[in-house]
mmCIF file of C-alpha atoms in Angstrom:
data_model
loop_
_atom_site.group_PDB
_atom_site.id
_atom_site.type_symbol
_atom_site.label_atom_id
_atom_site.label_comp_id
_atom_site.label_asym_id
_atom_site.label_seq_id
_atom_site.Cartn_x
_atom_site.Cartn_y
_atom_site.Cartn_z
ATOM 1 C CA MET A 1 33.685 5.813 8.675
ATOM 2 C CA ALA A 2 30.730 8.158 7.855
ATOM 3 C CA ASP A 3 31.117 8.012 4.623
ATOM 4 C CA SER A 4 30.830 4.209 4.196
ATOM 5 C CA GLU A 5 27.886 3.846 6.657
ATOM 6 C CA TRP A 6 25.917 6.496 4.390
ATOM 7 C CA GLY A 7 27.184 4.836 1.320
ATOM 8 C CA ASP A 8 25.891 1.182 2.660
ATOM 9 C CA ALA A 9 22.571 2.458 3.548
ATOM 10 C CA LEU A 10 22.234 3.542 -0.027
ATOM 11 C CA THR A 11 23.583 0.401 -1.441
ATOM 12 C CA ARG A 12 21.698 -1.840 1.089
ATOM 13 C CA PRO A 13 18.128 -1.224 1.494
ATOM 14 C CA SER A 14 16.483 -2.017 4.519
ATOM 15 C CA GLY A 15 13.606 -4.869 5.338
ATOM 16 C CA THR A 16 10.916 -2.540 6.227
ATOM 17 C CA VAL A 17 11.159 -0.111 3.068
ATOM 18 C CA SER A 18 11.691 -3.157 0.656
ATOM 19 C CA GLY A 19 8.603 -4.521 2.675
ATOM 20 C CA ALA A 20 6.945 -1.220 2.087
ATOM 21 C CA ALA A 21 7.975 -1.062 -1.718
ATOM 22 C CA ILE A 22 6.428 -4.629 -1.891
ATOM 23 C CA VAL A 23 3.231 -3.966 -0.357
ATOM 24 C CA LEU A 24 2.896 -0.571 -2.329
ATOM 25 C CA GLY A 25 3.617 -2.580 -5.542
ATOM 26 C CA VAL A 26 1.099 -5.434 -5.026
ATOM 27 C CA TRP A 27 -1.146 -2.358 -4.201
ATOM 28 C CA VAL A 28 -0.848 -0.613 -7.834
ATOM 29 C CA VAL A 29 -0.971 -3.909 -9.626
ATOM 30 C CA ALA A 30 -4.268 -4.547 -7.960
ATOM 31 C CA LEU A 31 -5.776 -1.192 -8.746
ATOM 32 C CA THR A 32 -4.808 -1.909 -12.127
ATOM 33 C CA VAL A 33 -6.572 -5.051 -12.546
ATOM 34 C CA VAL A 34 -9.306 -3.243 -11.033
ATOM 35 C CA ASN A 35 -9.382 -0.596 -13.530
ATOM 36 C CA LEU A 36 -8.389 -2.690 -16.192
ATOM 37 C CA LEU A 37 -11.701 -5.453 -15.488
ATOM 38 C CA SER A 38 -14.463 -3.192 -14.098
ATOM 39 C CA GLY A 39 -12.866 0.739 -13.629
ATOM 40 C CA ALA A 40 -11.186 2.013 -10.655
ATOM 41 C CA TYR A 41 -12.631 5.261 -10.464
ATOM 42 C CA SER A 42 -16.504 4.761 -10.214
ATOM 43 C CA PRO A 43 -19.316 2.400 -11.646
ATOM 44 C CA GLY A 44 -18.306 2.416 -15.172
ATOM 45 C CA PHE A 45 -15.571 5.077 -15.491
ATOM 46 C CA LYS A 46 -11.924 3.893 -15.283
ATOM 47 C CA VAL A 47 -8.730 5.792 -13.973
ATOM 48 C CA LEU A 48 -6.821 7.576 -16.006
ATOM 49 C CA TRP A 49 -3.811 7.133 -13.562
ATOM 50 C CA ILE A 50 -1.357 10.120 -15.080
ATOM 51 C CA GLY A 51 -4.365 13.090 -14.747
ATOM 52 C CA PHE A 52 -5.511 11.878 -11.446
ATOM 53 C CA ILE A 53 -2.188 11.807 -9.877
ATOM 54 C CA GLY A 54 -1.199 14.726 -11.424
ATOM 55 C CA GLY A 55 -4.213 16.265 -9.726
ATOM 56 C CA ASN A 56 -6.079 16.988 -12.775
ATOM 57 C CA HIS A 57 -9.543 16.026 -11.959
ATOM 58 C CA GLY A 58 -11.261 17.577 -14.802
ATOM 59 C CA VAL A 59 -13.542 14.642 -17.216
ATOM 60 C CA ASP A 60 -11.161 14.673 -19.329
ATOM 61 C CA LEU A 61 -8.195 14.017 -17.624
ATOM 62 C CA SER A 62 -8.740 11.815 -15.050
ATOM 63 C CA TYR A 63 -11.397 9.325 -15.765
ATOM 64 C CA ILE A 64 -13.507 7.997 -18.804
ATOM 65 C CA ALA A 65 -15.846 5.797 -19.487
ATOM 66 C CA HIS A 66 -15.174 1.813 -19.147
ATOM 67 C CA ASP A 67 -17.281 -0.461 -20.860
ATOM 68 C CA GLY A 68 -16.255 -4.157 -21.159
ATOM 69 C CA LEU A 69 -11.879 -4.779 -20.877
ATOM 70 C CA SER A 70 -10.516 -1.614 -22.062
ATOM 71 C CA PHE A 71 -6.718 -0.593 -21.968
ATOM 72 C CA VAL A 72 -5.115 2.826 -22.439
ATOM 73 C CA LEU A 73 -1.377 3.847 -22.202
ATOM 74 C CA ASP A 74 -1.837 4.717 -18.161
ATOM 75 C CA ASP A 75 -2.747 1.124 -17.394
ATOM 76 C CA ALA A 76 0.214 0.369 -18.884
ATOM 77 C CA VAL A 77 2.417 2.917 -16.948
ATOM 78 C CA PHE A 78 0.935 2.303 -13.608
ATOM 79 C CA GLY A 79 1.230 -1.341 -13.798
ATOM 80 C CA LEU A 80 4.602 -1.032 -14.961
ATOM 81 C CA LEU A 81 5.414 1.253 -11.778
ATOM 82 C CA GLY A 82 3.842 -1.397 -9.654
ATOM 83 C CA ILE A 83 5.944 -4.221 -11.309
ATOM 84 C CA ALA A 84 9.073 -1.930 -10.528
ATOM 85 C CA LEU A 85 8.058 -1.635 -7.123
ATOM 86 C CA LEU A 86 7.789 -5.277 -6.638
ATOM 87 C CA ALA A 87 10.877 -5.953 -8.703
ATOM 88 C CA LEU A 88 12.861 -3.327 -6.397
ATOM 89 C CA GLY A 89 11.554 -4.113 -3.036
ATOM 90 C CA SER A 90 12.255 -8.053 -4.044
ATOM 91 C CA MET A 91 15.982 -7.189 -5.161
ATOM 92 C CA GLY A 92 16.110 -5.089 -1.749
ATOM 93 C CA MET A 93 14.601 -7.954 0.424
ATOM 94 C CA GLY A 94 16.847 -10.129 -1.096
ATOM 95 C CA LYS A 95 19.796 -8.192 0.274
ATOM 96 C CA ALA A 96 18.583 -7.264 3.732
ATOM 97 C CA VAL A 97 16.795 -10.567 4.797
ATOM 98 C CA ASP A 98 18.635 -13.992 4.748
ATOM 99 C CA GLY A 99 16.111 -16.082 2.357
ATOM 100 C CA GLY A 100 14.952 -12.907 0.453
ATOM 101 C CA VAL A 101 11.461 -12.504 0.062
ATOM 102 C CA GLY A 102 10.372 -15.915 0.978
ATOM 103 C CA ALA A 103 12.009 -15.589 4.282
ATOM 104 C CA TRP A 104 10.481 -12.424 4.968
ATOM 105 C CA ALA A 105 6.916 -13.336 3.986
ATOM 106 C CA ARG A 106 7.038 -16.186 6.337
ATOM 107 C CA GLY A 107 8.693 -14.194 9.262
ATOM 108 C CA ILE A 108 5.174 -11.807 8.784
ATOM 109 C CA PRO A 109 3.071 -13.886 11.416
ATOM 110 C CA GLN A 110 6.086 -13.356 14.390
ATOM 111 C CA ARG A 111 6.213 -9.716 13.590
ATOM 112 C CA PRO A 112 4.945 -7.360 16.567
ATOM 113 C CA VAL A 113 2.356 -5.794 13.783
ATOM 114 C CA VAL A 114 0.599 -9.440 13.376
ATOM 115 C CA SER A 115 1.887 -11.308 16.762
ATOM 116 C CA SER A 116 -0.021 -8.921 18.708
ATOM 117 C CA LEU A 117 -3.449 -8.798 17.237
ATOM 118 C CA PHE A 118 -4.492 -11.262 19.566
ATOM 119 C CA SER A 119 -2.055 -11.412 22.483
ATOM 120 C CA SER A 120 -0.816 -8.328 24.554
ATOM 121 C CA GLU A 121 2.303 -9.756 24.853
ATOM 122 C CA GLY A 122 3.621 -6.894 24.045
ATOM 123 C CA GLY A 123 1.943 -4.459 25.669
ATOM 124 C CA THR A 124 -1.957 -2.870 24.893
ATOM 125 C CA ARG A 125 -0.470 -0.346 22.948
ATOM 126 C CA ARG A 126 1.109 -2.881 20.514
ATOM 127 C CA THR A 127 -2.126 -4.723 20.413
ATOM 128 C CA LEU A 128 -4.168 -1.377 19.949
ATOM 129 C CA ALA A 129 -1.867 -0.414 17.356
ATOM 130 C CA SER A 130 -2.114 -3.759 15.024
ATOM 131 C CA TRP A 131 -5.979 -3.204 15.536
ATOM 132 C CA LEU A 132 -5.345 0.398 14.183
ATOM 133 C CA ILE A 133 -3.702 -0.627 11.035
ATOM 134 C CA VAL A 134 -6.410 -3.878 10.486
ATOM 135 C CA LEU A 135 -9.131 -1.406 10.605
ATOM 136 C CA GLY A 136 -7.536 1.059 8.712
ATOM 137 C CA VAL A 137 -6.843 -1.164 5.946
ATOM 138 C CA THR A 138 -10.635 -3.158 6.324
ATOM 139 C CA PHE A 139 -12.321 0.201 6.093
ATOM 140 C CA TYR A 140 -10.553 0.793 2.935
ATOM 141 C CA LEU A 141 -11.435 -2.221 1.241
ATOM 142 C CA TYR A 142 -14.960 -2.823 2.535
ATOM 143 C CA TRP A 143 -15.730 1.223 1.392
ATOM 144 C CA SER A 144 -13.978 0.478 -2.194
ATOM 145 C CA ALA A 145 -15.806 -3.067 -2.734
ATOM 146 C CA VAL A 146 -19.247 -1.871 -1.804
ATOM 147 C CA ASN A 147 -19.166 1.467 -3.461
ATOM 148 C CA THR A 148 -17.086 0.311 -6.586
ATOM 149 C CA THR A 149 -14.472 3.134 -6.192
ATOM 150 C CA TRP A 150 -11.015 2.748 -5.223
ATOM 151 C CA VAL A 151 -9.390 5.976 -5.821
ATOM 152 C CA ASP A 152 -11.734 8.106 -3.251
ATOM 153 C CA PRO A 153 -9.446 10.433 -1.516
ATOM 154 C CA GLY A 154 -11.529 10.680 1.445
ATOM 155 C CA VAL A 155 -11.364 7.086 1.848
ATOM 156 C CA TYR A 156 -7.680 7.404 1.813
ATOM 157 C CA ALA A 157 -7.766 10.279 4.521
ATOM 158 C CA VAL A 158 -9.491 7.986 6.823
ATOM 159 C CA MET A 159 -7.788 4.851 6.047
ATOM 160 C CA ILE A 160 -4.019 6.521 6.176
ATOM 161 C CA VAL A 161 -5.012 7.743 10.243
ATOM 162 C CA PHE A 162 -6.113 4.498 11.311
ATOM 163 C CA VAL A 163 -2.608 3.165 9.395
ATOM 164 C CA ALA A 164 -0.128 5.778 10.219
ATOM 165 C CA PHE A 165 -1.260 5.380 14.026
ATOM 166 C CA GLY A 166 -1.058 2.257 14.065
ATOM 167 C CA PHE A 167 2.220 1.763 13.193
ATOM 168 C CA GLY A 168 3.602 5.128 14.788
ATOM 169 C CA ILE A 169 2.615 3.489 17.955
ATOM 170 C CA HIS A 170 4.558 0.490 16.966
ATOM 171 C CA ALA A 171 7.628 2.215 15.812
ATOM 172 C CA MET A 172 7.742 4.278 19.626
ATOM 173 C CA ALA A 173 7.257 1.053 21.466
ATOM 174 C CA ASP A 174 10.438 -0.260 19.184
ATOM 175 C CA ALA A 175 11.872 2.995 20.026
ATOM 176 C CA GLU A 176 11.187 1.821 23.804
ATOM 177 C CA SER A 177 12.765 -1.147 24.034
#
C-alpha cells in the first residue's frame, strides 16, 4: 500500500506544487520579456542567464550591453524554461484540481493567503502572514521597476525573507487546524 501511495504522489502532482510551477513560470517568462526589451541586469545591460544562474558574474559571462531589441541563445533557453514550467504546472493543475487551471485561478481569492488580507476571520497571524507576502512581492516589484534591475541578489534576499515567513506562518496555521 505504501508503494502505491508513493507512486501516486509522483504521478499526480499536488495543487500547491503545480501552482508554484505556474507562478514561477510566469515570473521567468516576464523576466525573459524584460530582458529582451530593456535588459534585466541593469540599465543598458541584459542578463546572460546561463552565466548568471551558474554563478559566473564576470563581465563576459553574466551580462552584455543591450542596445535595442536584441536576442541571444540564453533568452531562448530561459524563455523555454518558463514555458516548460507553465506547461508542467498547468498539466499538474489539470490532474490536481477539478476544472484545471481556470478553476484554480478563480479560487485564488477564496484561499487563505488572499482572503485574510482584509479579514482576521482566520486569525491575526494569517492576516500578518498575507501582508508579509504582499510586502515582499511589492518590495521586489517596486525596487526593480525604480532601479531597472530585475536580478539583484540583495533584493531577492530581502524579498524571500518576507515571502517565506508569510507562507511559513500560513503553513503553521494550516497544520494547527
